[in-house]
Coordinates of C-alpha atoms in Angstrom, one line a residue:
W1 CA 0.0 0.0 0.0
A2 CA 2.8 2.4 0.8
A3 CA 4.5 1.8 -2.5
G4 CA 1.3 1.9 -4.5
G5 CA 0.4 5.2 -2.9
G6 CA 3.8 6.7 -3.6
H7 CA 4.6 7.2 0.1
V8 CA 8.4 7.1 0.1
A9 CA 8.6 8.0 3.8
A10 CA 6.3 5.1 4.7
C11 CA 8.3 2.7 2.6
D12 CA 11.5 3.9 4.3
W13 CA 10.0 3.4 7.7
L14 CA 8.6 -0.1 6.9
F15 CA 12.0 -1.1 5.4
N16 CA 14.3 0.3 8.0
E17 CA 12.2 0.1 11.2
N18 CA 10.1 -3.0 10.5
N19 CA 12.4 -5.1 8.2
I20 CA 9.7 -5.4 5.6
P21 CA 11.4 -6.9 2.4
V22 CA 11.2 -4.8 -0.7
N23 CA 10.6 -7.8 -2.9
G24 CA 8.0 -9.4 -0.7
S25 CA 4.4 -10.3 -1.9
R26 CA 1.7 -12.3 -0.3
R27 CA -0.8 -11.6 -3.1
K28 CA -2.1 -14.4 -5.3
D29 CA -1.2 -12.4 -8.4
G30 CA 2.4 -12.0 -7.2
R31 CA 2.6 -8.3 -7.4
A32 CA 5.4 -6.8 -5.3
P33 CA 5.8 -3.2 -4.1
L34 CA 7.7 -2.2 -7.3
H35 CA 4.8 -3.4 -9.5
W36 CA 2.3 -1.2 -7.6
A37 CA 4.6 1.9 -7.6
A38 CA 5.2 1.5 -11.4
R39 CA 1.5 0.8 -12.2
N40 CA 0.4 3.9 -10.3
G41 CA 3.1 6.2 -11.8
H42 CA 5.2 6.9 -8.7
L43 CA 8.6 7.5 -10.1
E44 CA 10.4 8.5 -6.9
T45 CA 9.0 5.5 -5.1
C46 CA 10.3 3.2 -7.9
K47 CA 13.7 4.8 -7.6
W48 CA 13.7 4.3 -3.8
L49 CA 12.7 0.7 -4.1
V50 CA 15.4 -0.1 -6.7
T51 CA 18.0 1.7 -4.7
H52 CA 17.0 -0.4 -1.6
G53 CA 17.3 -3.7 -3.4
A54 CA 14.0 -4.2 -5.3
D55 CA 14.5 -6.5 -8.3
P56 CA 13.6 -4.4 -11.4
N57 CA 12.8 -7.6 -13.3
I58 CA 10.6 -9.2 -10.6
K59 CA 7.5 -10.9 -12.3
T60 CA 3.9 -11.3 -11.3
Y61 CA 2.2 -14.7 -11.5
D62 CA 1.3 -13.8 -15.1
G63 CA 4.9 -13.0 -15.9
D64 CA 4.5 -9.2 -16.0
G65 CA 7.3 -6.9 -14.9
A66 CA 6.9 -3.4 -13.4
F67 CA 7.9 -2.0 -16.8
S68 CA 4.9 -3.5 -18.6
L69 CA 2.5 -2.2 -15.8
A70 CA 3.9 1.3 -16.2
V71 CA 3.5 1.1 -19.9
W72 CA -0.1 -0.2 -19.5
Q73 CA -1.1 2.8 -17.4
G74 CA 0.7 5.3 -19.6
H75 CA 3.3 6.4 -17.1
L76 CA 6.2 7.2 -19.5
P77 CA 8.6 8.7 -16.9
V78 CA 8.4 5.5 -14.9
A79 CA 8.7 3.3 -18.0
R80 CA 11.7 5.3 -19.2
Y81 CA 13.5 4.9 -15.9
L82 CA 12.8 1.1 -15.7
A83 CA 13.9 0.7 -19.3
S84 CA 17.2 2.3 -18.5
L85 CA 18.0 -0.5 -16.0
D86 CA 20.1 -3.4 -17.4
A87 CA 17.9 -6.0 -15.7
V88 CA 14.8 -5.0 -17.7
D89 CA 14.0 -6.4 -21.1
P90 CA 11.5 -4.1 -22.8
G91 CA 10.6 -6.8 -25.3
A92 CA 9.8 -9.5 -22.8
T93 CA 6.4 -11.3 -23.1
N94 CA 4.3 -12.6 -20.2
R95 CA 2.7 -16.1 -20.0
W96 CA -0.2 -15.0 -22.2
G97 CA 2.2 -13.9 -25.0
C98 CA 1.7 -10.2 -24.5
N99 CA 4.7 -7.8 -24.7
A100 CA 4.8 -4.1 -23.7
L101 CA 3.4 -3.0 -27.1
L102 CA 0.2 -5.0 -26.5
W103 CA 0.0 -3.5 -23.0
A104 CA 0.4 0.0 -24.5
C105 CA -2.4 -0.6 -26.9
I106 CA -4.9 -1.1 -24.1
Q107 CA -4.1 2.2 -22.4
H108 CA -7.2 4.1 -21.5
D109 CA -8.0 7.3 -19.7
P110 CA -9.2 6.3 -16.2
R111 CA -11.0 9.6 -15.9
G112 CA -13.1 8.8 -18.9
G113 CA -14.7 5.6 -17.8
G114 CA -12.4 3.1 -19.5
G115 CA -12.3 4.3 -23.2
G116 CA -10.4 7.2 -24.6
G117 CA -9.7 6.3 -28.2
S118 CA -10.7 8.5 -31.1
G119 CA -12.7 5.7 -32.7
T120 CA -11.3 6.3 -36.2
M121 CA -8.1 6.1 -38.1
R122 CA -8.6 9.8 -39.0
S123 CA -8.8 12.7 -36.6
G124 CA -12.2 12.7 -34.9
T125 CA -14.2 13.2 -31.7
M126 CA -12.9 11.5 -28.6
R127 CA -15.2 8.8 -27.3
S128 CA -15.1 7.2 -23.9
G129 CA -16.6 3.7 -23.3
T130 CA -17.6 1.9 -20.1
M131 CA -17.0 -1.7 -21.2
R132 CA -14.5 -3.5 -23.4
S133 CA -15.6 -6.6 -25.1
G134 CA -13.0 -9.1 -26.1
D135 CA -10.0 -8.1 -23.9
E136 CA -9.5 -10.1 -20.8
E137 CA -6.1 -8.6 -19.9
G138 CA -7.3 -5.0 -20.1
T139 CA -10.4 -5.6 -17.9
R140 CA -8.9 -7.5 -15.0
E141 CA -8.5 -4.3 -13.0
G142 CA -9.8 -0.7 -13.2
G143 CA -8.0 2.5 -13.8
G144 CA -6.6 2.9 -10.3
S145 CA -5.0 6.0 -8.8
V146 CA -3.2 8.5 -10.9
G147 CA 0.4 8.9 -9.9
D148 CA 3.1 11.6 -10.3
E149 CA 1.8 12.5 -13.7
S150 CA -1.5 12.0 -15.6
P151 CA -1.6 9.3 -18.2
P152 CA -2.4 10.3 -21.8
K153 CA -5.7 9.6 -23.6
S154 CA -3.9 8.0 -26.5
P155 CA -1.0 5.6 -26.3
M156 CA 0.6 7.0 -29.5
A157 CA 3.6 8.5 -27.8
T158 CA 4.2 5.3 -25.8
V159 CA 3.9 3.1 -28.8
R160 CA 6.3 5.2 -30.9
W161 CA 8.8 5.2 -28.1
L162 CA 8.6 1.4 -27.6
V163 CA 8.9 0.6 -31.3
R164 CA 11.4 3.3 -32.5
E165 CA 13.7 3.7 -29.5
L166 CA 13.5 0.4 -27.7
G167 CA 12.9 -1.9 -30.7
V168 CA 10.0 -3.7 -29.1
P169 CA 8.7 -6.3 -31.6
V170 CA 5.5 -5.3 -33.4
D171 CA 4.6 -8.8 -34.8
V172 CA 3.7 -10.4 -31.5
V173 CA 0.4 -12.3 -31.5
N174 CA -0.7 -13.5 -28.0
V175 CA -2.4 -16.8 -27.0
N176 CA -5.8 -15.3 -27.6
G177 CA -4.8 -14.5 -31.2
H178 CA -4.6 -10.8 -30.5
S179 CA -2.0 -8.5 -32.2
A180 CA -1.5 -4.9 -31.4
L181 CA -4.2 -4.1 -34.0
H182 CA -6.8 -6.2 -32.1
K183 CA -5.9 -4.5 -28.8
C184 CA -6.2 -1.0 -30.4
A185 CA -9.5 -1.9 -32.0
I186 CA -11.0 -2.8 -28.6
Y187 CA -10.1 0.6 -27.2
G188 CA -10.8 2.6 -30.3
H189 CA -7.2 3.7 -30.8
G190 CA -7.5 4.4 -34.5
D191 CA -4.6 6.8 -34.6
V192 CA -2.2 4.1 -33.4
I193 CA -3.7 1.5 -35.8
A194 CA -3.1 3.9 -38.7
W195 CA 0.5 4.4 -37.6
L196 CA 1.2 0.7 -37.1
L197 CA -0.2 -0.1 -40.6
S198 CA 1.8 2.6 -42.4
E199 CA 5.0 2.7 -40.4
T200 CA 5.7 -0.8 -39.2
T201 CA 5.4 -4.4 -40.3
C202 CA 2.3 -5.0 -38.2
N203 CA 0.2 -4.9 -41.3
R204 CA 0.1 -8.5 -42.6
A205 CA -2.7 -11.0 -42.7
E206 CA -1.6 -12.7 -39.4
H207 CA -2.0 -9.5 -37.6
M208 CA -5.7 -9.1 -38.7
S209 CA -6.8 -12.7 -38.5
P210 CA -9.8 -13.7 -36.4
D211 CA -8.9 -14.3 -32.7
D212 CA -9.7 -17.4 -30.8
R213 CA -13.3 -16.3 -30.6
G214 CA -13.5 -15.7 -34.3
S215 CA -13.2 -11.9 -34.2
P216 CA -10.9 -9.9 -36.4
P217 CA -10.0 -6.3 -35.3
S218 CA -13.0 -4.9 -37.2
A219 CA -15.4 -7.0 -35.2
L220 CA -13.8 -6.0 -31.9
A221 CA -14.1 -2.3 -32.8
A222 CA -17.7 -2.8 -33.7
A223 CA -18.4 -4.7 -30.5
N224 CA -17.2 -1.8 -28.5
G225 CA -19.1 0.8 -30.3
Y226 CA -16.4 2.1 -32.7
E227 CA -18.4 1.8 -35.9
N228 CA -16.3 4.2 -38.0
L229 CA -13.1 2.4 -37.0
A230 CA -14.8 -1.0 -37.7
A231 CA -15.6 0.1 -41.2
E232 CA -12.1 1.4 -41.8
L233 CA -10.6 -1.9 -40.5
R234 CA -12.9 -4.0 -42.7
H235 CA -11.6 -2.2 -45.7
V236 CA -8.0 -2.9 -44.7
E237 CA -8.8 -6.5 -43.8
D238 CA -10.5 -7.1 -47.2
R239 CA -7.4 -5.8 -49.0
T240 CA -4.9 -7.8 -47.0

């Protein structure tokens, strides 16, 4: 709780006066203090934890590191710090086959009810949804508390950084059959889809194939109310 809330003084007291281990976790999901600090965007707390022996590469039960959780919630300062550490592999995948790019593609604005994508591959009106159909990873937990900086409404800056600067693979397809295009479609991130299609190799048939429930990206966009994006994606899928 101290780490997740960004309370460095409390962390210091627990560590120095009560011998609480910085890598300890009794949660079933295996999240340690660094996971919570990173997820909630508390940069100074992350630095304190690492300085006091926290493992930057410690994994949850699902195989997620603190880096992926920071990326998921759009906390770029935290993600940049963790990526600078030798122990962290920005391209790592979890046990579901998701890497940091797929986590970035399910970013959402917690102040907007869970959505936040533009809903089109062109500039358009922002739309916020309340439910996401077809994305188990993105719906396991709500938006949570905002940390040292507010997350963006679009993951575009994060996606470009991951791909261009860190070289995170764009061709990953997880165990559910989801590529980055599927994830973006669920959350209406049409701007990211357009960039991935035009600027990366995430534009082949295998990236647009139906998932394990028979839904291609266009169907996922439609299921979540992004009709314009669904129509645009159907056009792309038909040509691929």
